[in-house]
Coordinates of N, CA and C in Angstrom, one line a residue:
X990 N 96.3 9.6 -60.2 CA 95.6 9.0 -61.6 C 95.0 7.5 -61.2
X991 N 94.2 7.3 -62.1 CA 93.7 5.9 -62.0 C 94.8 4.9 -62.0
X992 N 94.5 3.8 -61.2 CA 95.3 2.2 -61.4 C 95.3 2.0 -62.5
X993 N 96.3 1.5 -63.1 CA 96.0 0.7 -64.5 C 96.0 -0.5 -64.8
X994 N 95.3 -1.1 -63.5 CA 95.2 -2.5 -63.7 C 93.7 -2.6 -63.9
X995 N 93.1 -1.5 -63.6 CA 91.4 -1.7 -63.6 C 91.1 -0.3 -64.5
X996 N 89.7 -0.6 -65.3 CA 89.3 0.9 -65.9 C 87.5 0.4 -65.8
X997 N 86.7 1.6 -65.7 CA 85.4 1.6 -65.6 C 84.8 1.7 -67.1
X998 N 84.0 1.0 -67.5 CA 83.3 0.8 -68.8 C 81.8 0.6 -68.3
X999 N 81.0 1.2 -69.6 CA 79.6 0.6 -69.2 C 79.1 -0.9 -69.3
X1000 N 78.1 -1.1 -68.3 CA 78.0 -2.3 -67.7 C 76.8 -3.0 -68.9
X1001 N 77.4 -4.0 -69.5 CA 76.8 -4.6 -70.9 C 75.8 -5.6 -70.3
X1002 N 74.7 -6.1 -71.2 CA 74.1 -7.2 -70.8 C 74.9 -8.6 -70.8
X1003 N 76.0 -8.2 -71.5 CA 76.6 -9.8 -71.2 C 77.2 -9.8 -69.6
X1004 N 77.8 -8.9 -69.6 CA 78.2 -8.9 -67.9 C 77.5 -8.6 -67.0
X1005 N 76.1 -8.2 -67.0 CA 75.0 -8.3 -66.2 C 74.8 -10.1 -66.2
X1006 N 74.7 -10.5 -67.1 CA 74.3 -12.4 -67.1 C 75.2 -12.6 -66.7
X1007 N 76.8 -12.6 -66.6 CA 78.1 -13.0 -66.2 C 77.8 -13.0 -64.6
X1008 N 77.8 -11.5 -64.2 CA 77.9 -11.2 -62.5 C 76.5 -12.1 -61.9
X1009 N 75.5 -12.7 -62.6 CA 74.3 -13.1 -61.9 C 74.5 -14.6 -61.6
X1010 N 75.7 -15.0 -62.5 CA 76.3 -16.4 -62.5 C 77.1 -16.5 -61.0
X1011 N 77.8 -15.4 -60.8 CA 78.8 -15.6 -60.0 C 78.5 -16.4 -58.8
X1012 N 79.3 -17.0 -57.6 CA 78.8 -17.6 -56.7 C 80.0 -17.4 -55.6
X1013 N 79.7 -16.7 -54.6 CA 80.3 -16.7 -53.3 C 80.3 -17.7 -52.2
X1014 N 81.6 -18.0 -52.1 CA 81.2 -19.1 -50.8 C 81.3 -18.7 -49.6
X1015 N 80.2 -19.4 -48.8 CA 79.9 -19.0 -47.4 C 81.0 -18.5 -46.4
X1016 N 81.1 -17.2 -45.6 CA 79.8 -16.7 -45.4 C 79.6 -15.2 -46.6
X1017 N 80.6 -15.2 -47.6 CA 80.1 -14.2 -48.7 C 78.9 -14.4 -49.4
X1018 N 78.4 -15.6 -49.4 CA 77.1 -16.2 -50.3 C 75.9 -15.0 -50.3
X1019 N 76.0 -14.2 -48.9 CA 75.3 -13.2 -49.1 C 75.0 -12.1 -50.1
X1020 N 76.1 -11.9 -50.9 CA 76.2 -11.4 -52.0 C 75.8 -11.7 -53.2
X1021 N 75.5 -13.0 -53.4 CA 75.3 -13.5 -54.4 C 74.0 -13.0 -55.4
X1022 N 73.8 -12.6 -56.3 CA 72.5 -11.9 -57.3 C 71.8 -13.3 -57.2
X1023 N 70.6 -12.5 -57.9 CA 69.3 -13.5 -58.3 C 69.7 -14.2 -59.8
X1024 N 69.2 -15.2 -60.1 CA 69.4 -15.7 -62.0 C 68.9 -14.2 -62.6
X1025 N 69.5 -14.0 -63.6 CA 69.5 -13.0 -64.8 C 68.1 -13.0 -65.2
X1026 N 67.4 -14.0 -65.1 CA 65.9 -14.1 -65.8 C 65.3 -13.8 -64.5
X1027 N 65.4 -14.2 -63.2 CA 64.6 -13.7 -62.2 C 64.9 -11.8 -62.1
X1028 N 66.2 -11.4 -62.6 CA 66.4 -9.8 -62.3 C 65.6 -9.3 -63.5
X1029 N 65.5 -9.8 -64.8 CA 65.1 -9.1 -65.8 C 63.4 -9.2 -65.6
X1030 N 62.7 -10.4 -65.1 CA 61.3 -10.4 -64.9 C 61.0 -9.4 -63.5
X1031 N 61.8 -9.1 -62.6 CA 61.7 -8.1 -61.7 C 62.1 -6.8 -61.7
X1032 N 62.8 -6.7 -63.0 CA 63.4 -5.4 -63.2 C 64.4 -4.7 -62.1
X1033 N 64.9 -6.1 -61.8 CA 65.9 -5.4 -60.1 C 67.1 -4.9 -60.7
X1034 N 67.6 -3.8 -59.8 CA 68.9 -3.1 -60.1 C 69.4 -3.2 -61.7
X1035 N 70.3 -3.8 -62.0 CA 70.9 -3.6 -62.9 C 70.2 -4.2 -64.4
X1036 N 69.3 -4.8 -63.8 CA 68.0 -5.5 -64.8 C 67.1 -4.1 -65.2
X1037 N 67.1 -3.6 -65.1 CA 66.3 -1.9 -65.4 C 67.3 -1.1 -66.2
X1038 N 67.0 -0.8 -67.5 CA 68.2 -0.4 -68.1 C 68.2 1.1 -68.0
X1039 N 67.2 1.8 -67.1 CA 68.0 3.1 -67.0 C 68.8 3.2 -65.7
X1040 N 68.4 2.3 -64.7 CA 69.2 2.0 -63.3 C 70.9 1.7 -64.1
X1041 N 70.7 0.9 -64.7 CA 72.1 0.4 -65.4 C 72.8 1.4 -66.1
X1042 N 72.5 2.2 -66.8 CA 72.9 3.0 -67.8 C 73.6 4.4 -66.9
X1043 N 72.7 5.0 -65.6 CA 72.7 6.2 -64.8 C 73.7 5.6 -63.4
X1044 N 73.8 4.6 -63.4 CA 74.4 3.8 -62.1 C 75.5 2.8 -61.8
X1045 N 75.6 2.2 -62.8 CA 76.5 0.8 -62.7 C 77.4 0.9 -64.0
X1046 N 78.4 0.2 -63.5 CA 79.6 0.4 -64.6 C 80.5 -1.0 -64.4
X1047 N 80.9 -1.6 -65.4 CA 81.7 -3.0 -65.3 C 83.1 -2.6 -65.3
X1048 N 83.7 -3.4 -64.2 CA 85.1 -3.2 -64.0 C 85.7 -4.0 -64.6
X1049 N 86.6 -3.5 -65.6 CA 87.8 -4.4 -66.3 C 88.9 -4.4 -66.4
X1050 N 89.9 -5.4 -66.7 CA 91.1 -5.2 -66.5 C 91.8 -4.9 -67.8
X1051 N 93.3 -4.6 -67.6 CA 93.6 -4.1 -68.9 C 93.8 -4.9 -70.0
X1052 N 92.9 -6.1 -70.1 CA 93.0 -6.7 -71.5 C 91.3 -6.6 -71.9
X1053 N 90.4 -6.4 -71.0 CA 88.7 -6.2 -71.3 C 88.2 -7.1 -70.8
X1054 N 88.6 -7.7 -69.9 CA 88.1 -8.7 -68.8 C 87.3 -8.3 -67.8
X1055 N 85.7 -8.8 -67.6 CA 85.3 -8.5 -66.6 C 86.1 -9.0 -65.4
X1056 N 86.2 -8.0 -64.3 CA 86.5 -8.4 -63.1 C 85.4 -7.9 -62.0
X1057 N 84.9 -7.2 -62.5 CA 83.7 -7.0 -61.1 C 82.9 -5.8 -61.8
X1058 N 81.6 -5.2 -60.8 CA 81.0 -4.3 -61.2 C 80.9 -3.1 -60.2
X1059 N 80.3 -1.7 -60.5 CA 80.2 -1.0 -59.4 C 78.8 -0.3 -59.8
X1060 N 78.5 0.1 -58.6 CA 76.9 1.1 -59.0 C 77.7 2.1 -57.8
X1061 N 77.3 3.4 -58.8 CA 77.6 4.9 -58.1 C 75.9 5.7 -57.8
X1062 N 75.3 5.1 -56.6 CA 74.3 5.7 -56.3 C 74.2 6.7 -55.6
X1063 N 73.3 7.7 -56.3 CA 73.4 9.0 -56.1 C 72.5 9.3 -54.8
X1064 N 73.2 10.0 -54.1 CA 72.6 10.6 -52.7 C 72.7 12.2 -52.5
X1065 N 71.9 12.8 -51.9 CA 71.8 14.4 -51.7 C 73.3 14.8 -52.2
X1066 N 74.0 14.7 -51.1 CA 75.4 15.4 -51.0 C 76.4 14.4 -51.7
X1067 N 76.1 13.3 -51.9 CA 77.3 12.5 -52.3 C 76.9 11.1 -53.3
X1068 N 77.9 10.5 -53.1 CA 77.7 9.1 -54.4 C 78.0 7.6 -53.3
X1069 N 77.1 7.1 -53.1 CA 77.3 5.4 -52.3 C 77.9 4.6 -53.5
X1070 N 78.9 3.9 -53.0 CA 79.4 2.9 -53.8 C 78.6 2.0 -53.7
X1071 N 78.3 0.9 -54.5 CA 78.3 -0.6 -54.6 C 79.1 -1.2 -55.0
X1072 N 79.7 -2.2 -54.9 CA 80.8 -3.1 -55.5 C 80.7 -4.4 -55.3
X1073 N 81.4 -5.2 -56.5 CA 81.5 -6.7 -56.2 C 82.7 -6.8 -57.2
X1074 N 83.3 -7.7 -56.7 CA 84.7 -8.2 -57.4 C 84.6 -9.7 -57.9
X1075 N 84.9 -10.0 -58.9 CA 84.6 -11.4 -59.6 C 85.0 -12.8 -58.5
X1076 N 84.3 -13.4 -58.1 CA 84.8 -14.2 -56.8 C 85.8 -15.0 -56.7
X1077 N 86.6 -15.7 -57.8 CA 87.5 -16.2 -58.3 C 89.2 -15.1 -57.8
X1078 N 88.7 -14.1 -58.3 CA 89.7 -12.7 -57.5 C 89.9 -12.1 -56.1
X1079 N 88.7 -12.7 -55.4 CA 88.8 -12.2 -54.3 C 90.0 -13.1 -53.4
X1080 N 90.4 -12.1 -52.4 CA 92.0 -12.7 -51.6 C 93.1 -13.1 -52.3
X1081 N 93.1 -12.3 -53.6 CA 94.4 -12.4 -54.4 C 95.4 -11.0 -54.3
X1082 N 94.9 -10.0 -53.3 CA 95.7 -8.7 -53.4 C 95.3 -7.9 -54.5
X1083 N 94.2 -7.8 -54.9 CA 93.6 -6.8 -55.9 C 92.7 -5.9 -55.6
X1084 N 92.6 -5.9 -54.0 CA 91.3 -5.2 -53.6 C 91.6 -3.7 -53.7
X1085 N 92.8 -3.5 -53.1 CA 93.1 -2.0 -53.3 C 93.0 -1.4 -54.6
X1086 N 93.7 -1.8 -55.5 CA 93.8 -0.9 -56.8 C 92.7 -1.0 -57.4
X1087 N 91.7 -2.0 -57.5 CA 90.0 -2.4 -57.6 C 89.4 -0.9 -57.0
X1088 N 89.5 -0.8 -55.9 CA 88.7 0.1 -54.9 C 89.4 1.3 -55.7
X1089 N 90.6 1.7 -55.7 CA 91.1 2.7 -56.2 C 90.8 3.6 -57.4
X1090 N 90.5 2.5 -58.5 CA 90.0 2.4 -59.7 C 88.5 2.9 -60.0
X1091 N 87.9 2.5 -59.0 CA 86.3 2.9 -58.4 C 86.3 4.2 -58.2
X1092 N 87.0 4.7 -57.3 CA 86.9 6.0 -56.5 C 87.5 7.3 -57.5
X1093 N 88.5 6.6 -58.4 CA 88.9 7.7 -59.3 C 87.8 8.1 -60.2
X1094 N 86.8 7.0 -60.7 CA 85.7 7.3 -61.6 C 84.9 8.0 -60.8
X1095 N 84.4 7.7 -59.7 CA 83.7 8.7 -58.9 C 83.9 9.9 -58.9
X1096 N 84.9 10.1 -58.6 CA 85.7 11.6 -58.5 C 85.4 12.1 -60.1
X1097 N 86.0 11.5 -60.9 CA 85.5 12.0 -62.5 C 84.5 12.4 -62.8
X1098 N 83.3 11.8 -62.1 CA 81.9 11.5 -61.9 C 81.6 13.2 -61.6
X1099 N 81.6 13.5 -60.3 CA 81.7 14.7 -59.5 C 82.6 14.8 -58.4
X1100 N 83.8 15.6 -58.5 CA 84.7 15.8 -57.4 C 84.2 16.5 -56.4
X1101 N 82.9 17.0 -56.2 CA 82.5 17.8 -55.1 C 81.5 17.1 -54.2
X1102 N 81.4 15.8 -54.5 CA 80.3 15.0 -53.9 C 81.2 13.7 -53.2
X1103 N 80.9 13.8 -51.9 CA 80.9 12.9 -50.4 C 81.1 11.6 -51.5
X1104 N 82.1 10.7 -51.2 CA 81.9 9.2 -51.6 C 82.0 8.4 -50.2
X1105 N 80.7 7.6 -50.2 CA 80.7 6.8 -49.1 C 80.4 5.3 -49.6
X1106 N 80.3 3.8 -48.9 CA 80.0 2.9 -48.9 C 79.4 2.3 -47.8
X1107 N 79.1 0.9 -47.8 CA 78.5 0.2 -46.7 C 79.0 -0.6 -46.4
X1108 N 79.5 -1.3 -45.6 CA 80.2 -2.9 -45.3 C 79.8 -3.4 -44.1
X1109 N 79.5 -4.3 -44.3 CA 79.1 -5.4 -43.4 C 80.1 -5.6 -42.3
X1110 N 79.9 -5.2 -40.9 CA 81.2 -5.4 -39.7 C 81.9 -6.5 -39.9
X1111 N 81.3 -7.8 -40.0 CA 81.8 -9.0 -39.8 C 82.9 -9.4 -41.3
X1112 N 82.7 -8.3 -42.3 CA 83.4 -8.5 -43.3 C 85.0 -8.1 -43.3
X1113 N 85.7 -8.4 -42.3 CA 86.7 -8.2 -42.3 C 88.0 -8.0 -43.4
X1114 N 87.5 -8.7 -44.8 CA 88.3 -8.5 -45.7 C 88.5 -7.4 -46.3
X1115 N 86.9 -7.0 -46.5 CA 86.5 -5.6 -47.1 C 87.1 -4.6 -46.6
X1116 N 86.7 -4.7 -45.3 CA 86.9 -3.7 -44.2 C 88.6 -3.0 -44.5
X1117 N 89.3 -3.8 -44.5 CA 90.6 -4.0 -44.5 C 91.3 -3.3 -45.8
X1118 N 90.4 -3.9 -47.0 CA 90.7 -3.3 -48.4 C 90.1 -1.5 -48.0
X1119 N 89.1 -1.6 -47.9 CA 88.5 0.0 -48.1 C 89.3 0.7 -47.3
X1120 N 90.0 0.2 -45.9 CA 90.4 1.2 -45.2 C 92.3 1.7 -45.8
X1121 N 92.3 0.7 -46.2 CA 93.6 0.6 -47.1 C 93.7 1.8 -48.3
X1122 N 92.5 1.7 -48.9 CA 92.2 2.5 -50.1 C 91.8 3.9 -49.6
X1123 N 91.6 4.2 -48.1 CA 91.1 5.5 -48.2 C 90.0 5.9 -47.4
X1124 N 89.3 4.8 -47.2 CA 88.2 5.0 -46.5 C 88.3 5.1 -45.0
X1125 N 87.3 5.9 -44.2 CA 87.2 5.6 -42.8 C 86.0 5.6 -42.4
X1126 N 85.6 4.8 -41.1 CA 84.3 5.0 -40.7 C 83.8 5.8 -39.8
X1127 N 82.5 6.5 -40.5 CA 81.9 7.5 -39.8 C 80.6 7.1 -39.0
X1128 N 79.7 5.8 -39.4 CA 78.8 5.2 -38.5 C 78.8 4.2 -38.8
X1129 N 77.8 3.6 -37.6 CA 77.6 2.1 -37.6 C 76.1 2.0 -37.1
X1130 N 75.6 1.0 -37.9 CA 73.7 0.7 -37.6 C 73.6 -0.4 -38.0
X1131 N 72.4 -1.0 -37.8 CA 71.7 -1.9 -38.3 C 70.8 -1.9 -39.3
X1132 N 70.6 -2.6 -40.5 CA 69.8 -2.4 -41.5 C 69.5 -4.0 -42.1
X1133 N 68.6 -3.9 -43.0 CA 68.2 -5.2 -43.1 C 68.9 -5.7 -44.6
X1134 N 69.1 -7.2 -44.8 CA 69.9 -7.5 -46.1 C 69.1 -9.0 -46.2
X1135 N 68.9 -9.7 -47.7 CA 68.3 -10.8 -47.6 C 68.6 -11.8 -46.7
X1136 N 69.6 -11.9 -46.3 CA 69.4 -12.6 -44.8 C 68.8 -11.9 -43.4
X1137 N 68.5 -11.0 -43.5 CA 67.7 -10.3 -41.9 C 68.7 -9.3 -41.9
X1138 N 68.1 -8.8 -40.5 CA 69.2 -7.5 -39.9 C 70.6 -7.8 -40.1
X1139 N 71.1 -6.9 -40.1 CA 72.9 -7.1 -40.2 C 73.4 -5.5 -39.9
X1140 N 74.6 -5.7 -38.9 CA 75.0 -4.7 -38.5 C 76.3 -4.1 -39.8
X1141 N 76.1 -2.8 -40.1 CA 76.9 -2.4 -41.1 C 77.7 -0.9 -40.2
X1142 N 79.1 -0.8 -41.2 CA 80.1 0.5 -41.2 C 79.6 1.1 -42.2
X1143 N 79.7 2.8 -42.2 CA 79.6 3.3 -43.1 C 80.9 4.0 -43.1
X1144 N 81.3 3.8 -44.4 CA 82.8 4.6 -44.3 C 82.8 5.5 -45.6
X1145 N 83.6 6.8 -45.4 CA 83.4 7.8 -46.2 C 84.9 7.9 -47.0
X1146 N 85.0 8.1 -47.8 CA 86.6 8.1 -48.8 C 87.2 9.2 -48.0
X1147 N 88.5 9.5 -47.6 CA 89.2 10.5 -47.3 C 90.3 10.8 -48.3
X1148 N 90.5 12.1 -49.1 CA 91.4 11.7 -50.3 C 92.5 12.3 -49.3
X1149 N 93.9 11.6 -50.1 CA 95.2 12.0 -49.9 C 95.2 13.3 -49.8
X1150 N 96.0 13.9 -49.1 CA 96.5 15.7 -49.0 C 97.5 15.6 -50.0

């Protein structure tokens, strides 16, 4: 059953603008988005209406307030999650129910597909949340980020028996 703290809804234009205004403190500032104006001009990620509709969602609390976003990126045999929590909510113990609500939605979309995500190796806070939410490390590699090459874990969701 989905966690009742959070639910997934379509990502609205208002939410896109709000997400682009979020500012994370270092070292998490690598997760800051470009301005909404730049995103629209370049049709980046959720500024592209088709990508927004097919892949992105808003994570809302029980009152309908925006708490984060999720991307359900299609892979051949799976779904790769991209996600972000509103900066003022980070570190408050909400990570596990937040991630579990996202996983629940991914399973509803296609229960036959593997669910995975990538996390920067240095991001122990996110790694611990993902581990508690049922993800396990299956690979480690280096790939490019906006700040240059960085080391990542690939973590795959292991449903409870």
